[in-house]
mmCIF file of C-alpha atoms in Angstrom:
data_model
loop_
_atom_site.group_PDB
_atom_site.id
_atom_site.type_symbol
_atom_site.label_atom_id
_atom_site.label_comp_id
_atom_site.label_asym_id
_atom_site.label_seq_id
_atom_site.Cartn_x
_atom_site.Cartn_y
_atom_site.Cartn_z
ATOM 1 C CA MET I 156 -3.431 15.563 50.848
ATOM 2 C CA ARG I 157 -4.194 12.148 49.305
ATOM 3 C CA ARG I 158 -0.591 11.041 49.813
ATOM 4 C CA GLN I 159 -0.778 11.959 53.503
ATOM 5 C CA LEU I 160 -4.097 10.159 53.894
ATOM 6 C CA LEU I 161 -2.715 7.036 52.235
ATOM 7 C CA GLU I 162 0.400 7.087 54.389
ATOM 8 C CA THR I 163 -1.733 7.513 57.516
ATOM 9 C CA VAL I 164 -3.897 4.503 56.638
ATOM 10 C CA LEU I 165 -0.858 2.351 55.855
ATOM 11 C CA LYS I 166 0.742 3.192 59.192
ATOM 12 C CA SER I 167 -2.432 2.439 61.138
ATOM 13 C CA VAL I 168 -3.197 -1.049 59.808
ATOM 14 C CA PRO I 169 -1.212 -4.250 60.429
ATOM 15 C CA GLU I 170 0.683 -5.668 57.467
ATOM 16 C CA SER I 171 0.063 -9.201 56.265
ATOM 17 C CA SER I 172 0.580 -11.331 53.174
ATOM 18 C CA GLY I 173 -3.002 -12.531 52.892
ATOM 19 C CA TYR I 174 -3.407 -11.202 49.336
ATOM 20 C CA SER I 175 0.156 -11.768 48.136
ATOM 21 C CA GLY I 176 0.221 -12.653 44.462
ATOM 22 C CA ARG I 177 -3.128 -11.006 43.754
ATOM 23 C CA THR I 178 -3.562 -7.870 41.653
ATOM 24 C CA VAL I 179 -6.409 -5.476 42.321
ATOM 25 C CA LEU I 180 -7.548 -2.656 40.052
ATOM 26 C CA VAL I 181 -8.937 0.248 42.124
ATOM 27 C CA THR I 182 -10.916 2.845 40.190
ATOM 28 C CA GLY I 183 -11.496 6.224 41.811
ATOM 29 C CA ALA I 184 -8.268 5.726 43.744
ATOM 30 C CA SER I 185 -8.077 9.355 44.889
ATOM 31 C CA GLY I 186 -11.562 9.323 46.456
ATOM 32 C CA GLN I 187 -12.195 8.628 50.120
ATOM 33 C CA ILE I 188 -13.063 4.947 49.676
ATOM 34 C CA GLY I 189 -10.447 4.491 46.961
ATOM 35 C CA VAL I 190 -7.581 5.852 49.075
ATOM 36 C CA ASN I 191 -8.464 3.390 51.823
ATOM 37 C CA ALA I 192 -8.869 0.477 49.409
ATOM 38 C CA VAL I 193 -5.429 1.146 47.902
ATOM 39 C CA ALA I 194 -3.765 1.370 51.322
ATOM 40 C CA LEU I 195 -5.469 -1.715 52.763
ATOM 41 C CA ALA I 196 -4.718 -3.825 49.686
ATOM 42 C CA LEU I 197 -1.051 -2.815 49.823
ATOM 43 C CA ALA I 198 -0.900 -3.567 53.548
ATOM 44 C CA ARG I 199 -2.185 -7.074 52.839
ATOM 45 C CA GLY I 200 0.401 -7.866 50.211
ATOM 46 C CA ALA I 201 -1.520 -7.250 46.993
ATOM 47 C CA GLN I 202 -0.255 -5.657 43.823
ATOM 48 C CA VAL I 203 -2.381 -2.552 43.221
ATOM 49 C CA ILE I 204 -3.219 -0.695 40.026
ATOM 50 C CA ALA I 205 -4.655 2.643 41.135
ATOM 51 C CA VAL I 206 -6.697 4.469 38.504
ATOM 52 C CA GLU I 207 -6.532 8.248 38.806
ATOM 53 C CA HIS I 208 -8.343 10.857 36.755
ATOM 54 C CA ARG I 209 -8.244 14.530 37.738
ATOM 55 C CA THR I 210 -6.573 14.137 41.133
ATOM 56 C CA GLU I 211 -3.252 12.389 41.696
ATOM 57 C CA LEU I 212 -2.364 10.300 44.737
ATOM 58 C CA GLY I 213 1.230 11.521 44.727
ATOM 59 C CA PHE I 214 2.296 8.292 46.428
ATOM 60 C CA THR I 215 4.828 5.637 45.513
ATOM 61 C CA HIS I 216 5.144 2.028 46.628
ATOM 62 C CA PRO I 217 6.972 -1.019 45.175
ATOM 63 C CA ARG I 218 3.657 -2.816 44.596
ATOM 64 C CA LEU I 219 1.674 0.216 43.392
ATOM 65 C CA LYS I 220 1.160 1.175 39.750
ATOM 66 C CA LEU I 221 -0.523 4.521 39.077
ATOM 67 C CA LEU I 222 -2.647 4.714 35.938
ATOM 68 C CA SER I 223 -4.232 7.878 34.548
ATOM 69 C CA ALA I 224 -7.547 7.085 32.862
ATOM 70 C CA ASP I 225 -10.949 8.635 32.268
ATOM 71 C CA LEU I 226 -13.736 6.082 32.672
ATOM 72 C CA ALA I 227 -16.047 8.477 30.827
ATOM 73 C CA ALA I 228 -13.936 7.913 27.678
ATOM 74 C CA PRO I 229 -14.185 4.113 27.355
ATOM 75 C CA ALA I 230 -12.771 3.943 23.825
ATOM 76 C CA ALA I 231 -9.360 4.987 25.152
ATOM 77 C CA LEU I 232 -9.301 2.586 28.111
ATOM 78 C CA ALA I 233 -6.704 -0.163 28.416
ATOM 79 C CA PHE I 234 -5.863 -1.804 31.726
ATOM 80 C CA PRO I 235 -2.994 -4.114 32.749
ATOM 81 C CA ARG I 236 -3.977 -7.622 33.757
ATOM 82 C CA ALA I 237 -5.573 -7.886 37.186
ATOM 83 C CA ASP I 238 -7.577 -10.340 39.245
ATOM 84 C CA ILE I 239 -10.083 -8.122 41.049
ATOM 85 C CA LEU I 240 -11.833 -4.807 40.482
ATOM 86 C CA ILE I 241 -12.837 -2.445 43.287
ATOM 87 C CA HIS I 242 -14.914 0.302 41.683
ATOM 88 C CA THR I 243 -15.439 3.326 43.947
ATOM 89 C CA PRO I 244 -16.478 6.301 41.743
ATOM 90 C CA PRO I 245 -20.110 6.785 40.575
ATOM 91 C CA ILE I 246 -21.453 3.481 39.344
ATOM 92 C CA TRP I 247 -22.810 5.046 36.152
ATOM 93 C CA LEU I 248 -19.195 5.361 34.937
ATOM 94 C CA LEU I 249 -18.762 1.579 35.005
ATOM 95 C CA PRO I 250 -21.038 -0.005 32.330
ATOM 96 C CA ASP I 251 -19.188 1.424 29.318
ATOM 97 C CA ALA I 252 -15.809 0.664 30.922
ATOM 98 C CA LEU I 253 -16.615 -2.996 31.623
ATOM 99 C CA PRO I 254 -15.374 -4.363 28.257
ATOM 100 C CA ALA I 255 -11.880 -2.971 28.941
ATOM 101 C CA ILE I 256 -12.007 -4.303 32.504
ATOM 102 C CA VAL I 257 -13.020 -7.795 31.400
ATOM 103 C CA ALA I 258 -10.311 -7.670 28.710
ATOM 104 C CA ALA I 259 -7.783 -7.221 31.530
ATOM 105 C CA GLY I 260 -8.667 -10.701 32.773
ATOM 106 C CA ILE I 261 -10.767 -9.577 35.728
ATOM 107 C CA ARG I 262 -13.441 -12.036 36.798
ATOM 108 C CA ARG I 263 -14.279 -10.612 40.232
ATOM 109 C CA ALA I 264 -15.770 -7.154 40.834
ATOM 110 C CA VAL I 265 -16.703 -5.299 44.015
ATOM 111 C CA VAL I 266 -18.689 -2.238 42.997
ATOM 112 C CA PHE I 267 -19.850 0.680 45.128
ATOM 113 C CA GLY I 268 -23.240 2.215 44.465
ATOM 114 C CA SER I 269 -25.304 4.259 46.903
ATOM 115 C CA VAL I 270 -28.369 3.836 49.102
ATOM 116 C CA SER I 271 -29.542 7.059 47.434
ATOM 117 C CA VAL I 272 -31.116 4.728 44.892
ATOM 118 C CA PHE I 273 -33.710 4.117 47.625
ATOM 119 C CA SER I 274 -33.466 7.111 49.987
ATOM 120 C CA LYS I 275 -33.916 9.744 47.254
ATOM 121 C CA ARG I 276 -36.439 7.828 45.181
ATOM 122 C CA ASP I 277 -39.291 10.105 46.294
ATOM 123 C CA SER I 278 -37.303 13.353 46.054
ATOM 124 C CA LEU I 279 -39.128 16.372 44.647
ATOM 125 C CA ASN I 280 -35.887 17.760 43.224
ATOM 126 C CA ALA I 281 -35.328 17.128 39.508
ATOM 127 C CA ILE I 282 -31.539 16.842 39.833
ATOM 128 C CA GLU I 283 -31.841 14.254 42.604
ATOM 129 C CA GLN I 284 -34.414 12.333 40.579
ATOM 130 C CA SER I 285 -31.963 12.307 37.679
ATOM 131 C CA VAL I 286 -29.266 10.900 39.992
ATOM 132 C CA VAL I 287 -31.613 8.145 41.198
ATOM 133 C CA ASP I 288 -32.470 7.259 37.588
ATOM 134 C CA SER I 289 -28.756 7.119 36.702
ATOM 135 C CA LEU I 290 -27.997 4.899 39.695
ATOM 136 C CA THR I 291 -30.856 2.537 38.901
ATOM 137 C CA ARG I 292 -29.978 2.198 35.227
ATOM 138 C CA ALA I 293 -26.295 1.689 36.028
ATOM 139 C CA GLU I 294 -27.008 -1.039 38.592
ATOM 140 C CA ASP I 295 -29.194 -2.856 36.063
ATOM 141 C CA LYS I 296 -26.585 -2.545 33.293
ATOM 142 C CA VAL I 297 -23.707 -3.686 35.504
ATOM 143 C CA SER I 298 -25.663 -6.673 36.814
ATOM 144 C CA ALA I 299 -26.691 -7.712 33.299
ATOM 145 C CA ALA I 300 -23.161 -7.312 31.930
ATOM 146 C CA ALA I 301 -21.683 -9.241 34.854
ATOM 147 C CA ALA I 302 -24.029 -12.160 34.197
ATOM 148 C CA GLU I 303 -23.231 -12.108 30.494
ATOM 149 C CA GLN I 304 -19.456 -11.906 31.044
ATOM 150 C CA ARG I 305 -19.467 -14.411 33.933
ATOM 151 C CA LEU I 306 -18.094 -11.753 36.235
ATOM 152 C CA ASP I 307 -18.624 -12.478 39.941
ATOM 153 C CA LEU I 308 -20.184 -9.228 41.162
ATOM 154 C CA THR I 309 -20.860 -7.840 44.628
ATOM 155 C CA LEU I 310 -22.621 -4.483 44.931
ATOM 156 C CA LEU I 311 -22.083 -2.376 48.061
ATOM 157 C CA ARG I 312 -24.426 0.564 48.712
ATOM 158 C CA PRO I 313 -23.146 2.858 51.506
ATOM 159 C CA THR I 314 -25.128 5.368 53.495
ATOM 160 C CA MET I 315 -23.637 8.810 54.275
ATOM 161 C CA THR I 316 -19.855 8.305 53.971
ATOM 162 C CA TYR I 317 -17.273 10.341 55.860
ATOM 163 C CA GLY I 318 -13.918 10.051 57.604
ATOM 164 C CA MET I 319 -11.243 11.327 55.207
ATOM 165 C CA GLY I 320 -12.186 14.997 54.892
ATOM 166 C CA LEU I 321 -13.274 14.476 51.264
ATOM 167 C CA ASP I 322 -17.056 14.207 51.620
ATOM 168 C CA ILE I 323 -19.686 16.894 51.081
ATOM 169 C CA ASN I 324 -21.865 15.969 54.060
ATOM 170 C CA ILE I 325 -20.119 15.628 57.427
ATOM 171 C CA THR I 326 -16.999 17.544 56.364
ATOM 172 C CA ARG I 327 -19.056 20.417 54.939
ATOM 173 C CA MET I 328 -21.037 20.540 58.168
ATOM 174 C CA ALA I 329 -17.788 20.617 60.170
ATOM 175 C CA ARG I 330 -16.632 23.606 58.118
ATOM 176 C CA MET I 331 -19.906 25.367 58.845
ATOM 177 C CA ILE I 332 -19.454 24.777 62.570
ATOM 178 C CA ARG I 333 -15.910 26.140 62.476
ATOM 179 C CA ARG I 334 -16.890 29.243 60.496
ATOM 180 C CA LEU I 335 -20.407 30.081 61.676
ATOM 181 C CA HIS I 336 -20.554 28.219 65.013
ATOM 182 C CA VAL I 337 -24.165 27.241 64.232
ATOM 183 C CA VAL I 338 -26.019 24.705 62.051
ATOM 184 C CA PRO I 339 -29.549 25.408 60.743
ATOM 185 C CA VAL I 340 -32.023 22.533 61.122
ATOM 186 C CA TYR I 341 -35.603 21.786 60.119
ATOM 187 C CA ASN I 342 -37.333 20.768 63.336
ATOM 188 C CA PRO I 343 -37.622 18.328 64.890
ATOM 189 C CA ALA I 344 -34.645 16.940 62.895
ATOM 190 C CA SER I 345 -35.555 13.486 64.153
ATOM 191 C CA GLY I 346 -34.757 11.394 61.085
ATOM 192 C CA LEU I 347 -32.299 8.599 61.831
ATOM 193 C CA ARG I 348 -28.824 8.664 60.286
ATOM 194 C CA GLN I 349 -26.109 6.013 60.107
ATOM 195 C CA PRO I 350 -22.870 7.627 58.869
ATOM 196 C CA VAL I 351 -20.269 5.108 57.744
ATOM 197 C CA HIS I 352 -16.497 5.605 57.812
ATOM 198 C CA ALA I 353 -14.742 5.215 54.452
ATOM 199 C CA ARG I 354 -12.197 2.858 56.038
ATOM 200 C CA ASP I 355 -14.953 0.452 57.070
ATOM 201 C CA LEU I 356 -16.266 0.432 53.498
ATOM 202 C CA ALA I 357 -12.809 -0.375 52.121
ATOM 203 C CA GLU I 358 -12.507 -3.149 54.713
ATOM 204 C CA ALA I 359 -15.838 -4.493 53.473
ATOM 205 C CA ALA I 360 -14.582 -4.521 49.886
ATOM 206 C CA LEU I 361 -11.555 -6.589 50.870
ATOM 207 C CA ALA I 362 -13.638 -8.864 53.091
ATOM 208 C CA VAL I 363 -15.806 -10.016 50.175
ATOM 209 C CA TRP I 364 -12.947 -10.630 47.710
ATOM 210 C CA ASP I 365 -12.809 -14.406 48.043
ATOM 211 C CA ASN I 366 -16.171 -14.991 49.702
ATOM 212 C CA PRO I 367 -18.526 -16.911 47.384
ATOM 213 C CA ALA I 368 -21.419 -16.202 49.757
ATOM 214 C CA THR I 369 -21.327 -12.603 48.508
ATOM 215 C CA PHE I 370 -21.210 -13.334 44.768
ATOM 216 C CA GLY I 371 -24.202 -11.953 42.890
ATOM 217 C CA LYS I 372 -25.500 -10.079 45.936
ATOM 218 C CA ALA I 373 -26.053 -6.441 46.931
ATOM 219 C CA TYR I 374 -25.586 -5.073 50.455
ATOM 220 C CA ASN I 375 -26.702 -1.778 51.983
ATOM 221 C CA LEU I 376 -23.955 -0.676 54.382
ATOM 222 C CA GLY I 377 -24.308 1.812 57.231
ATOM 223 C CA GLY I 378 -22.103 2.710 60.150
ATOM 224 C CA GLY I 379 -22.190 0.966 63.498
ATOM 225 C CA GLU I 380 -24.526 3.485 65.115
ATOM 226 C CA GLN I 381 -27.926 4.976 64.340
ATOM 227 C CA LEU I 382 -28.723 8.419 65.729
ATOM 228 C CA SER I 383 -31.133 11.221 64.925
ATOM 229 C CA TYR I 384 -30.071 14.029 62.617
ATOM 230 C CA ARG I 385 -30.172 16.385 65.610
ATOM 231 C CA ALA I 386 -28.005 14.058 67.710
ATOM 232 C CA MET I 387 -25.577 13.600 64.805
ATOM 233 C CA VAL I 388 -25.067 17.365 64.519
ATOM 234 C CA GLN I 389 -24.670 17.728 68.287
ATOM 235 C CA ARG I 390 -22.083 14.913 68.321
ATOM 236 C CA LEU I 391 -20.122 16.697 65.599
ATOM 237 C CA PHE I 392 -20.073 19.951 67.596
ATOM 238 C CA VAL I 393 -18.695 18.116 70.629
ATOM 239 C CA HIS I 394 -16.110 16.278 68.511
ATOM 240 C CA LEU I 395 -14.859 19.659 67.282
ATOM 241 C CA GLY I 396 -14.673 21.003 70.830
ATOM 242 C CA ALA I 397 -17.587 23.383 70.361
ATOM 243 C CA THR I 398 -20.848 23.946 72.227
ATOM 244 C CA PRO I 399 -23.776 22.617 70.146
ATOM 245 C CA ARG I 400 -25.789 25.448 68.596
ATOM 246 C CA LEU I 401 -28.662 24.397 66.345
ATOM 247 C CA LEU I 402 -30.810 27.059 64.686
ATOM 248 C CA PRO I 403 -34.369 25.907 63.885
ATOM 249 C CA LEU I 404 -35.605 27.474 60.629
ATOM 250 C CA PRO I 405 -39.251 26.713 59.732
ATOM 251 C CA LEU I 406 -38.662 27.873 56.134
ATOM 252 C CA LEU I 407 -35.360 26.035 55.664
ATOM 253 C CA PRO I 408 -36.651 23.829 52.788
ATOM 254 C CA GLN I 409 -37.863 26.846 50.830
ATOM 255 C CA SER I 410 -34.667 28.762 51.597
ATOM 256 C CA LEU I 411 -32.449 25.954 50.342
ATOM 257 C CA ASP I 412 -34.556 25.589 47.202
ATOM 258 C CA LEU I 413 -33.966 29.286 46.480
ATOM 259 C CA VAL I 414 -30.223 29.085 47.215
ATOM 260 C CA GLY I 415 -29.929 26.028 44.984
ATOM 261 C CA ARG I 416 -31.571 27.845 42.074
ATOM 262 C CA LEU I 417 -29.396 30.940 42.514
ATOM 263 C CA PHE I 418 -26.125 29.055 43.128
ATOM 264 C CA PRO I 419 -26.281 25.617 41.431
ATOM 265 C CA ALA I 420 -22.609 24.920 42.179
ATOM 266 C CA LEU I 421 -23.437 24.628 45.893
ATOM 267 C CA HIS I 422 -25.469 21.449 45.243
ATOM 268 C CA VAL I 423 -28.155 22.278 47.819
ATOM 269 C CA ASN I 424 -31.953 22.057 47.659
ATOM 270 C CA GLY I 425 -34.931 21.899 49.984
ATOM 271 C CA GLU I 426 -34.963 18.110 50.020
ATOM 272 C CA ILE I 427 -31.839 18.222 52.180
ATOM 273 C CA ALA I 428 -33.897 19.905 54.914
ATOM 274 C CA ARG I 429 -36.977 17.726 54.426
ATOM 275 C CA ARG I 430 -34.871 14.579 54.800
ATOM 276 C CA MET I 431 -33.741 15.763 58.234
ATOM 277 C CA ASN I 432 -37.015 14.206 59.429
ATOM 278 C CA ARG I 433 -36.800 10.973 57.417
ATOM 279 C CA ASP I 434 -34.930 7.827 58.427
ATOM 280 C CA LEU I 435 -31.972 7.093 56.124
ATOM 281 C CA VAL I 436 -30.432 3.945 57.563
ATOM 282 C CA ALA I 437 -29.282 0.528 56.385
ATOM 283 C CA ASP I 438 -29.772 -2.997 57.656
ATOM 284 C CA ASN I 439 -26.248 -4.271 58.315
ATOM 285 C CA ALA I 440 -27.429 -7.750 59.318
ATOM 286 C CA PRO I 441 -26.993 -9.462 55.896
ATOM 287 C CA ALA I 442 -23.442 -8.084 55.585
ATOM 288 C CA ALA I 443 -22.615 -9.090 59.155
ATOM 289 C CA ARG I 444 -23.896 -12.592 58.453
ATOM 290 C CA ASP I 445 -22.153 -13.077 55.093
ATOM 291 C CA PHE I 446 -18.761 -11.426 55.672
ATOM 292 C CA GLY I 447 -18.528 -10.279 59.278
ATOM 293 C CA TYR I 448 -19.224 -6.601 58.629
ATOM 294 C CA CYS I 449 -18.735 -4.688 61.895
ATOM 295 C CA PRO I 450 -18.351 -0.914 61.342
ATOM 296 C CA ARG I 451 -17.382 1.644 63.985
ATOM 297 C CA GLY I 452 -19.698 4.127 65.678
ATOM 298 C CA PHE I 453 -20.003 7.692 64.455
ATOM 299 C CA LEU I 454 -16.745 9.680 64.836
ATOM 300 C CA SER I 455 -14.982 6.753 66.510
ATOM 301 C CA GLY I 456 -11.308 6.180 65.773
ATOM 302 C CA GLU I 457 -9.297 8.236 63.272
ATOM 303 C CA VAL I 458 -11.385 10.904 61.542
ATOM 304 C CA VAL I 459 -10.328 13.698 59.203
ATOM 305 C CA LEU I 460 -12.743 16.622 58.942
#
């Protein structure tokens, strides 16, 4: 699947030589942002070192080197020389891997975090609180290490990411629509959402490469459109060629809490329902000002679900 996704991205973007002679190390290369970052960097003439772990890209290219590595085992890490890092997996995997990355000659890093560091800060769920704590500590460690190592760092925090059929939010909801033809909601489901396409995030990573205005800064990145949770679900139904059917469940938070306790592998809890009535959006203005960030609207363009 990753190979097909990568080929699709390569075919859909114009080729150029803007990054010829540059080498980029992409961690999390088989994830939805990573696949796009690899394809876009190749299309623009860069040499790419794609770091895989459990999932292989299954793709070959004259300027692509595939490297199997586990960032959670930093003692075994060794990277070829590169100019730029694009880090797309969880940011808490990066601090211990930074010595090996710096040893590869990298002095520029574009690192993806998550707006969950803010949006889930008040969560009542212990697992989500643990995730927020991990994100916060990792951001602090990466920033401190970057300053110490004189590594030019830009932190990108996306909102809900979708577009490649690899996410657990929009894609999981699409599967529910296909199978059950209905989506439960916690009324009024009025919280604003701003889903962002993985391709736009990869474009952002490449846009800040050589832009000193972005060095040492963090940007929250959303999609090009804000819409209520209810409207987002209805849009997804229509995109899939189905009649919107939303099922209001007054006890949805309690139900999801119970399901989450009984089936932890599903990664659900009542906070998911409660957030349906909270705004989870980003201010794109600083990114638009500093590097021309201009993401697409929800479900616009090529989307895999």
